[in-house]
Short mmCIF file of C-alpha atoms and ligand atoms in Angstrom, two decimals:
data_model
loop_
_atom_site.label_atom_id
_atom_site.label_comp_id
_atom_site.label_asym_id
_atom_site.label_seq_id
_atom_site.Cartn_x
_atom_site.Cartn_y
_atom_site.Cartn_z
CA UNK H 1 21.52 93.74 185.87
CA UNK H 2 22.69 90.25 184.78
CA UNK H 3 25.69 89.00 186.65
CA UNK H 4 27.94 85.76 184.76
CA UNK H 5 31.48 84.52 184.85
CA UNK H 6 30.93 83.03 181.50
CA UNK H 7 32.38 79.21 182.68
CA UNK H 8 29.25 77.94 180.55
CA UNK H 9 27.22 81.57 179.71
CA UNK H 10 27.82 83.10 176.59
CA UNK H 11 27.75 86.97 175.88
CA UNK H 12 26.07 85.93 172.41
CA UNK H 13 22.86 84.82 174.29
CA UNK H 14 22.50 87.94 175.74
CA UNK H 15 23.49 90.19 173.15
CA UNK H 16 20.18 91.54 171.67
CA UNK H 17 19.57 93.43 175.10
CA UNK H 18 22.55 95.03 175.56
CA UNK H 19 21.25 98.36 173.82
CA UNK H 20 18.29 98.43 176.12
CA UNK H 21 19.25 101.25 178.50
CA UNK H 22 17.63 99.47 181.85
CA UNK H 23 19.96 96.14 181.03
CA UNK H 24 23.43 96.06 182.45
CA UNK H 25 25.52 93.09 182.01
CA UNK H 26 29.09 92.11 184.63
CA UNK H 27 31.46 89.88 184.21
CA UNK H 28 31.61 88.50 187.77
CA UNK H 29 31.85 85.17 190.33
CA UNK H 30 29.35 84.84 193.08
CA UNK H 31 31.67 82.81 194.58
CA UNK H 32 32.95 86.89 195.21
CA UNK H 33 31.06 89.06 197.03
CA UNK H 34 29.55 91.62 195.35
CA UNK H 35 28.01 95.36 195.89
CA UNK H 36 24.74 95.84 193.69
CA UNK H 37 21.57 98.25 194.50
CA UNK H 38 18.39 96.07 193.01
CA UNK H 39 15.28 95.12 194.26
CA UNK H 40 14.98 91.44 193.68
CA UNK H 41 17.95 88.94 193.04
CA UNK H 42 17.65 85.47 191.14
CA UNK H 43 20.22 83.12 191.95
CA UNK H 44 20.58 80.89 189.07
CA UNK H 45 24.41 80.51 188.94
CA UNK H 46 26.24 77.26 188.97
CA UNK H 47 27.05 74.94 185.70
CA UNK H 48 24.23 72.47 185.44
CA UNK H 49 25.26 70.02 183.15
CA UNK H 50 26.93 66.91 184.44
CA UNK H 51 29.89 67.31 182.33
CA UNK H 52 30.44 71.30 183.09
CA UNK H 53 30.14 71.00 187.26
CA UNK H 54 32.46 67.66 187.21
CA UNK H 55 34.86 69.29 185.43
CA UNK H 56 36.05 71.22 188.56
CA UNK H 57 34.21 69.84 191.10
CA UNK H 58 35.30 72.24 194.35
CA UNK H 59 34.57 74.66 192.09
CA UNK H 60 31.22 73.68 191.81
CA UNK H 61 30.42 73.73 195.37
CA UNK H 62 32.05 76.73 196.06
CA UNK H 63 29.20 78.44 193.93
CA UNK H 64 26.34 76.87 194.97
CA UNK H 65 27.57 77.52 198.38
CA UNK H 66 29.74 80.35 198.68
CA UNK H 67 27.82 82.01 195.74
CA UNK H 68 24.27 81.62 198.00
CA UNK H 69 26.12 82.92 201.21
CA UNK H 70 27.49 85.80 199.31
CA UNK H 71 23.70 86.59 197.43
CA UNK H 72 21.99 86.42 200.90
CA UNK H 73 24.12 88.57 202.24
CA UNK H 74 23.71 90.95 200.05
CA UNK H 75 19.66 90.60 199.73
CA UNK H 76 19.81 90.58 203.80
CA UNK H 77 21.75 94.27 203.51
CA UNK H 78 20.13 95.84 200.81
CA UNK H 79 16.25 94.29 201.57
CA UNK H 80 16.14 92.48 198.53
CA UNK H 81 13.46 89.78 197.84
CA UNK H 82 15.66 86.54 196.75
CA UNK H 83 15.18 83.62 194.67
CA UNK H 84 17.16 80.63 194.30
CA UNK H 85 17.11 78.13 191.67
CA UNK H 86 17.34 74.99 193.27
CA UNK H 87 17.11 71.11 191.63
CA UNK H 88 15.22 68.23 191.27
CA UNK H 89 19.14 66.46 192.10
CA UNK H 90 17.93 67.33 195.40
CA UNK H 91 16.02 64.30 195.34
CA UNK H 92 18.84 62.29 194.20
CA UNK H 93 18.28 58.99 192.75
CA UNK H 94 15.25 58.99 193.98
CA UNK H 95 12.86 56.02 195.56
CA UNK H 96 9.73 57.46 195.02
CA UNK H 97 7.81 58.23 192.30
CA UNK H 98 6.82 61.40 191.20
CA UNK H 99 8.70 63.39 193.64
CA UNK H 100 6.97 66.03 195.69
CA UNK H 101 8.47 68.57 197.58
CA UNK H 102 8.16 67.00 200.57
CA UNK H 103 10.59 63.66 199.39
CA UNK H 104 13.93 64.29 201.47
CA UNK H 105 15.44 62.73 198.42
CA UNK H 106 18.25 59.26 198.29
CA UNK H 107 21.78 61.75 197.51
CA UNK H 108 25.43 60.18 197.48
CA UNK H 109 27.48 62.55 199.82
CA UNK H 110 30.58 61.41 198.29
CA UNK H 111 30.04 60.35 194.67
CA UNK H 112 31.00 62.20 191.41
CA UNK H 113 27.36 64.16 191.54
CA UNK H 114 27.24 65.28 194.85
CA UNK H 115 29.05 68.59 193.87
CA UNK H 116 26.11 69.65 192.58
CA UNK H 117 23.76 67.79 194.58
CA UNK H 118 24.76 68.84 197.86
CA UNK H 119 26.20 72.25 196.89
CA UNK H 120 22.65 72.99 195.77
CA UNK H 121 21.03 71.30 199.09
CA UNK H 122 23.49 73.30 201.31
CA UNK H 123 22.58 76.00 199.67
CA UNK H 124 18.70 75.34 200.45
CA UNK H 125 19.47 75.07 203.85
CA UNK H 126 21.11 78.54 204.08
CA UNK H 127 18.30 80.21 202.33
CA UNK H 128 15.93 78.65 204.89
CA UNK H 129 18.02 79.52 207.97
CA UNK H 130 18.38 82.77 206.12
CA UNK H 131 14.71 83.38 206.23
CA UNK H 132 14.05 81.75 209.84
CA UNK H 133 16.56 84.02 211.41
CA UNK H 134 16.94 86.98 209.39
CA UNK H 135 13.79 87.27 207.74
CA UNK H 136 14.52 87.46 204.51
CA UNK H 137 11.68 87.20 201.99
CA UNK H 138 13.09 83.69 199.68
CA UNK H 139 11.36 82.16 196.98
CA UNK H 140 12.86 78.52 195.87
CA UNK H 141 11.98 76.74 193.23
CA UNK H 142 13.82 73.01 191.85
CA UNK H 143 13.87 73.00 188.29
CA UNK H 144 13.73 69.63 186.96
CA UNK H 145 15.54 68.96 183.58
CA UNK H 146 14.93 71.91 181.20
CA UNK H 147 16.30 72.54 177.57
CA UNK H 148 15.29 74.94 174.62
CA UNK H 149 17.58 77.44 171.96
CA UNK H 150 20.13 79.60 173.39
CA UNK H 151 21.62 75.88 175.33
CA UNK H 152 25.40 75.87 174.45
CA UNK H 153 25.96 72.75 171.62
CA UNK H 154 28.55 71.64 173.63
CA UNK H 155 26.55 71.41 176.97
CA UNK H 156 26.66 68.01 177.44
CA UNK H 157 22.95 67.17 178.77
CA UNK H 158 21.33 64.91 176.80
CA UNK H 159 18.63 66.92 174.70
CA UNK H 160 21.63 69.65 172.72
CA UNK H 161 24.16 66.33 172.78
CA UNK H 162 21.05 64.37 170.77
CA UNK H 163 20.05 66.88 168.22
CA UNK H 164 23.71 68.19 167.47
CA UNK H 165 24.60 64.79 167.01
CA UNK H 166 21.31 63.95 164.55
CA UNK H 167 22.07 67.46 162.88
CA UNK H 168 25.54 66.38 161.86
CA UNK H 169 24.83 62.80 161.14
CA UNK H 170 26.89 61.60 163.99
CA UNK H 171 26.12 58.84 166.23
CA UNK H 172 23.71 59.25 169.00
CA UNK H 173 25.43 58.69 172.25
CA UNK H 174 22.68 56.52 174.90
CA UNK H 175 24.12 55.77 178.41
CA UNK H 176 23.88 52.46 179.79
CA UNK H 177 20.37 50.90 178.14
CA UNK H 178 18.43 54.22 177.62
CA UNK H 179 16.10 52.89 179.73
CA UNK H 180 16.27 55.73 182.20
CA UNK H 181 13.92 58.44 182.66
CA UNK H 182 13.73 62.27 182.28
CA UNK H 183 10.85 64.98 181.86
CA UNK H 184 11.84 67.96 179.71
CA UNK H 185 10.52 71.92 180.23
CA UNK H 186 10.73 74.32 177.54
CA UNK H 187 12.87 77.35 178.58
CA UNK H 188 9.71 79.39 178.50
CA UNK H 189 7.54 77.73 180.62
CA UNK H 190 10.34 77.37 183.08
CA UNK H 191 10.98 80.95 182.80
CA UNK H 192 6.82 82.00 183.00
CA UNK H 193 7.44 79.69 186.60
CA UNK H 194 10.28 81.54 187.51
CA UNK H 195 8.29 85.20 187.20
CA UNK H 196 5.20 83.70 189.19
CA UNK H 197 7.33 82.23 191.89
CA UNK H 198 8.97 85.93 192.13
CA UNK H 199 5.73 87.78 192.35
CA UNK H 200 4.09 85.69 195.00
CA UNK H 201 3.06 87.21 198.23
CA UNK H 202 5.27 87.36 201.07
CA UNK H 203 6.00 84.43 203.18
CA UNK H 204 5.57 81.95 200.42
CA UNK H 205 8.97 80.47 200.06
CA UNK H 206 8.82 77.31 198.40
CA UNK H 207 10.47 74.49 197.58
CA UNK H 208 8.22 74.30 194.45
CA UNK H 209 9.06 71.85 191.53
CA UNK H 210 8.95 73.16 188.45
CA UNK H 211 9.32 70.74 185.62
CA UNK H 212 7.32 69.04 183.35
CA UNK H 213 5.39 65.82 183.99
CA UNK H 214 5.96 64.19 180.58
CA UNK H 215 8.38 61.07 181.35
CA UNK H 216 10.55 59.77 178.70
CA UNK H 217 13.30 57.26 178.42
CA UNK H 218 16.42 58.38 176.90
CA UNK H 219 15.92 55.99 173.91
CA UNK H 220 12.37 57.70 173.42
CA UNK H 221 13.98 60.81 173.29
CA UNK H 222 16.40 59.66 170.62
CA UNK H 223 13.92 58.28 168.34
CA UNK H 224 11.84 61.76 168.78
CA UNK H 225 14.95 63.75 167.56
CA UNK H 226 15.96 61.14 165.05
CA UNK H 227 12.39 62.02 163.47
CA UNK H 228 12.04 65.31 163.81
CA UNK H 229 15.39 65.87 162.18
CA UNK H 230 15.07 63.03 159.35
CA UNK H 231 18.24 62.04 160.52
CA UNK H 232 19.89 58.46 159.74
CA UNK H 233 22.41 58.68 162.52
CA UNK H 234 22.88 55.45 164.34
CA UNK H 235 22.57 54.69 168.13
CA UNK H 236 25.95 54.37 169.95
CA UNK H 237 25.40 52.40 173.51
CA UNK H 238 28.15 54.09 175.84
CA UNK H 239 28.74 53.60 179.83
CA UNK H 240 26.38 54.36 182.12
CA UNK H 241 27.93 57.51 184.44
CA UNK H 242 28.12 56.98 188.22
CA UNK H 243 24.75 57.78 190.13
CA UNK H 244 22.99 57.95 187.74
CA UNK H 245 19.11 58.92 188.59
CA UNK H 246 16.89 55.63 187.15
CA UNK H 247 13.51 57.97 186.55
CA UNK H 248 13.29 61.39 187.39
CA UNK H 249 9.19 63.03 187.24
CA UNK H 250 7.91 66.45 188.91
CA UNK H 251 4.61 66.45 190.70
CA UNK H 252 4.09 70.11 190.22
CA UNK H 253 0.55 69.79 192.12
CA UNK H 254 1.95 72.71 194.47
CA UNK H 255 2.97 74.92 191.46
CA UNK H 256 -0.36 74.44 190.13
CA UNK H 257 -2.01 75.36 193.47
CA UNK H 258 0.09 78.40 194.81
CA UNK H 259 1.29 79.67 191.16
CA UNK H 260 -1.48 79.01 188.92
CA UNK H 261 1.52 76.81 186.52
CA UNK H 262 1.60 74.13 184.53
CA UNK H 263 3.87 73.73 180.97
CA UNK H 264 2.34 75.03 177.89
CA UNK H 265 5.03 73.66 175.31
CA UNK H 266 5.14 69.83 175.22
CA UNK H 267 7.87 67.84 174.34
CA UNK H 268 7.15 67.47 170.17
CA UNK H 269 6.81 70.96 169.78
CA UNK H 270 9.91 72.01 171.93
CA UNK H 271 12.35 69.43 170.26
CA UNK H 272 10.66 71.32 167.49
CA UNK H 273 12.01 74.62 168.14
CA UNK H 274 15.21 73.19 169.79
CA UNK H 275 16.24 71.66 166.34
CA UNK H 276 15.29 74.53 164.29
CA UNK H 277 18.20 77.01 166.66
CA UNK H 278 20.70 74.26 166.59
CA UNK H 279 20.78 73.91 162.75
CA UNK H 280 20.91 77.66 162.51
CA UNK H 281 23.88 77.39 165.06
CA UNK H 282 25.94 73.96 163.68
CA UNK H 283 25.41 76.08 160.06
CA UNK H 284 27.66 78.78 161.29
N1 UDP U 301 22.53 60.89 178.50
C1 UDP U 301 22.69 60.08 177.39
N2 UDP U 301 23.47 60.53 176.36
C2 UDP U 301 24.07 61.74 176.38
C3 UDP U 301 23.92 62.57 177.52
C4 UDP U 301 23.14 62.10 178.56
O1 UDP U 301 22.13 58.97 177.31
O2 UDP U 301 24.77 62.07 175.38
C5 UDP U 301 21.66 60.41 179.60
C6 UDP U 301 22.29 60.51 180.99
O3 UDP U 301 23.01 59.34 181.32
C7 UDP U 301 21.04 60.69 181.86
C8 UDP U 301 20.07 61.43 180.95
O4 UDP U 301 20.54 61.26 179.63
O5 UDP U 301 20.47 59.43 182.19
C9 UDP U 301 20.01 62.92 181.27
O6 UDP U 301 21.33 63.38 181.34
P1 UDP U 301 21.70 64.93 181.43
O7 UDP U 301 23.18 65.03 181.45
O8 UDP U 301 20.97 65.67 180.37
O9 UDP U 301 21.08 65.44 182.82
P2 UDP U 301 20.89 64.77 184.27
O10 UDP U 301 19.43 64.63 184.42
O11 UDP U 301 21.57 63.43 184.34
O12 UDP U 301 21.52 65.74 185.20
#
């Protein structure tokens, strides 16, 4: 059963498994509660992209927050196993380098990212004191920045904003210098974490970053995508947003030792695939 409220999902992305008789799709808010019979529940709702969770930021705590106490309660009454998807924004703008799970992480309380920062950190907290008092079998994982097809062109994160740009020959918008640093995951390794992290024994519960170690700067990344598309767009130097994290790397050493994961699909050969969706997409 896939649950969505559709703020930033699309039914389009999901459409090729709607005739499969064991999928069932619901339009619904986890900020709700909600009655379901499954065995295992992955939490993976809240907007993700800095433009989508500012644009109603109480919002955006209420369903990393509200939406976790409403999905443990539910895996607590029915005995489900339950997974969160958690964040490398955990760590904030963060002072050291790579971050390991054990970094407490440098987070503005009160700044225009801590919706999502500490919405998603709250919601940590409640899936450990979920599991210390009630038992309940967690897995968490923090996904560091991810990106592949089936992203909406409009997402506003800074891989889809790049290529739709150097698709239509617009210019390519760089915060501040482009200076700062990222490391991209393919959807599929991502995913391929996700299903390891589900089907590990009992009692392992995370945190466990899962993210790719290749660092880029931003203006990297836009001379990557203005090759791979042959596009003459121009760079366009715009503000840097508030809080902005400086360099952002996973050290997935724990992923490697209790999942057996690393990423398959490096950058070159995602952008790769990534280009060759949005041109079918900005086509129609
Ligand atoms: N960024 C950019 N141009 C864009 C969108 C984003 O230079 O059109 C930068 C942004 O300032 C940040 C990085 O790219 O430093 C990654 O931003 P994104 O919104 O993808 O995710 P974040 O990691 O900040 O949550």
């Amino acid at each position: 059963m896939c649950v969505d409220n559709f703020f930033t999902g699309s039914k389009k992305n999901v459409a090729h498994l709607l005739s499969n008789p064991d999928f069932e799709l619901m339009r619904h808010d986890v900020t709700f509660p909600l009655y379901v019979e499954v065995d295992r529940i992955f939490n993976l709702a809240c907007p993700a992209s800095p433009v989508h969770y500012q644009f109603d930021p109480v919002q955006t705590t209420k369903t990393s927050v509200h939406g976790a106490i409403n999905m443990l309660g539910l895996a607590k009454r029915i005995k489900a196993r339950i997974f969160q998807a958690s964040t490398s924004e955990v760590y904030g703008d963060p002072e050291i380098h790579p971050q390991p799970e054990s970094y407490w992480g440098k987070v503005n309380p009160v700044g225009p990212r801590s919706c999502y920062d500490e919405g998603k950190r709250c919601a940590e907290t409640l899936f450990f004191d979920y599991f210390r008092q009630h038992k309940l079998d967690i897995k968490v994982v923090r996904i560091f920045n991810t990106y592949g097809p089936r992203m909406h062109p409009n997402d506003g994160r800074v891989v889809s904003n790049f290529i739709v740009q150097a698709i239509k020959g617009e210019d390519i918008t760089i915060y501040g210098d482009g200076s700062q640093t990222r490391s991209f995951c393919y959807v599929d390794d991502l995913i391929d974490g996700f299903v390891r992290m589900m089907n590990t024994p009992d009692g392992v519960t995370g945190p466990v970053n899962l993210g790719n170690p290749g660092e880029f700067t931003m203006l990297e990344l836009a001379e990557r995508v203005l090759r791979l598309t042959a596009s003459r767009s121009k760079l366009s130097f715009k503000p840097l947003p508030a809080d902005d994290p400086k360099q952002r790397q996973p050290d997935i050493r724990l992923a490697g030792e209790l999942l057996g994961w690393k990423p398959k699909v490096d950058l070159e050969e995602g952008l790769k695939r990534t280009i060759h969706y949005f041109r079918h997409v900005v086509a129609n």
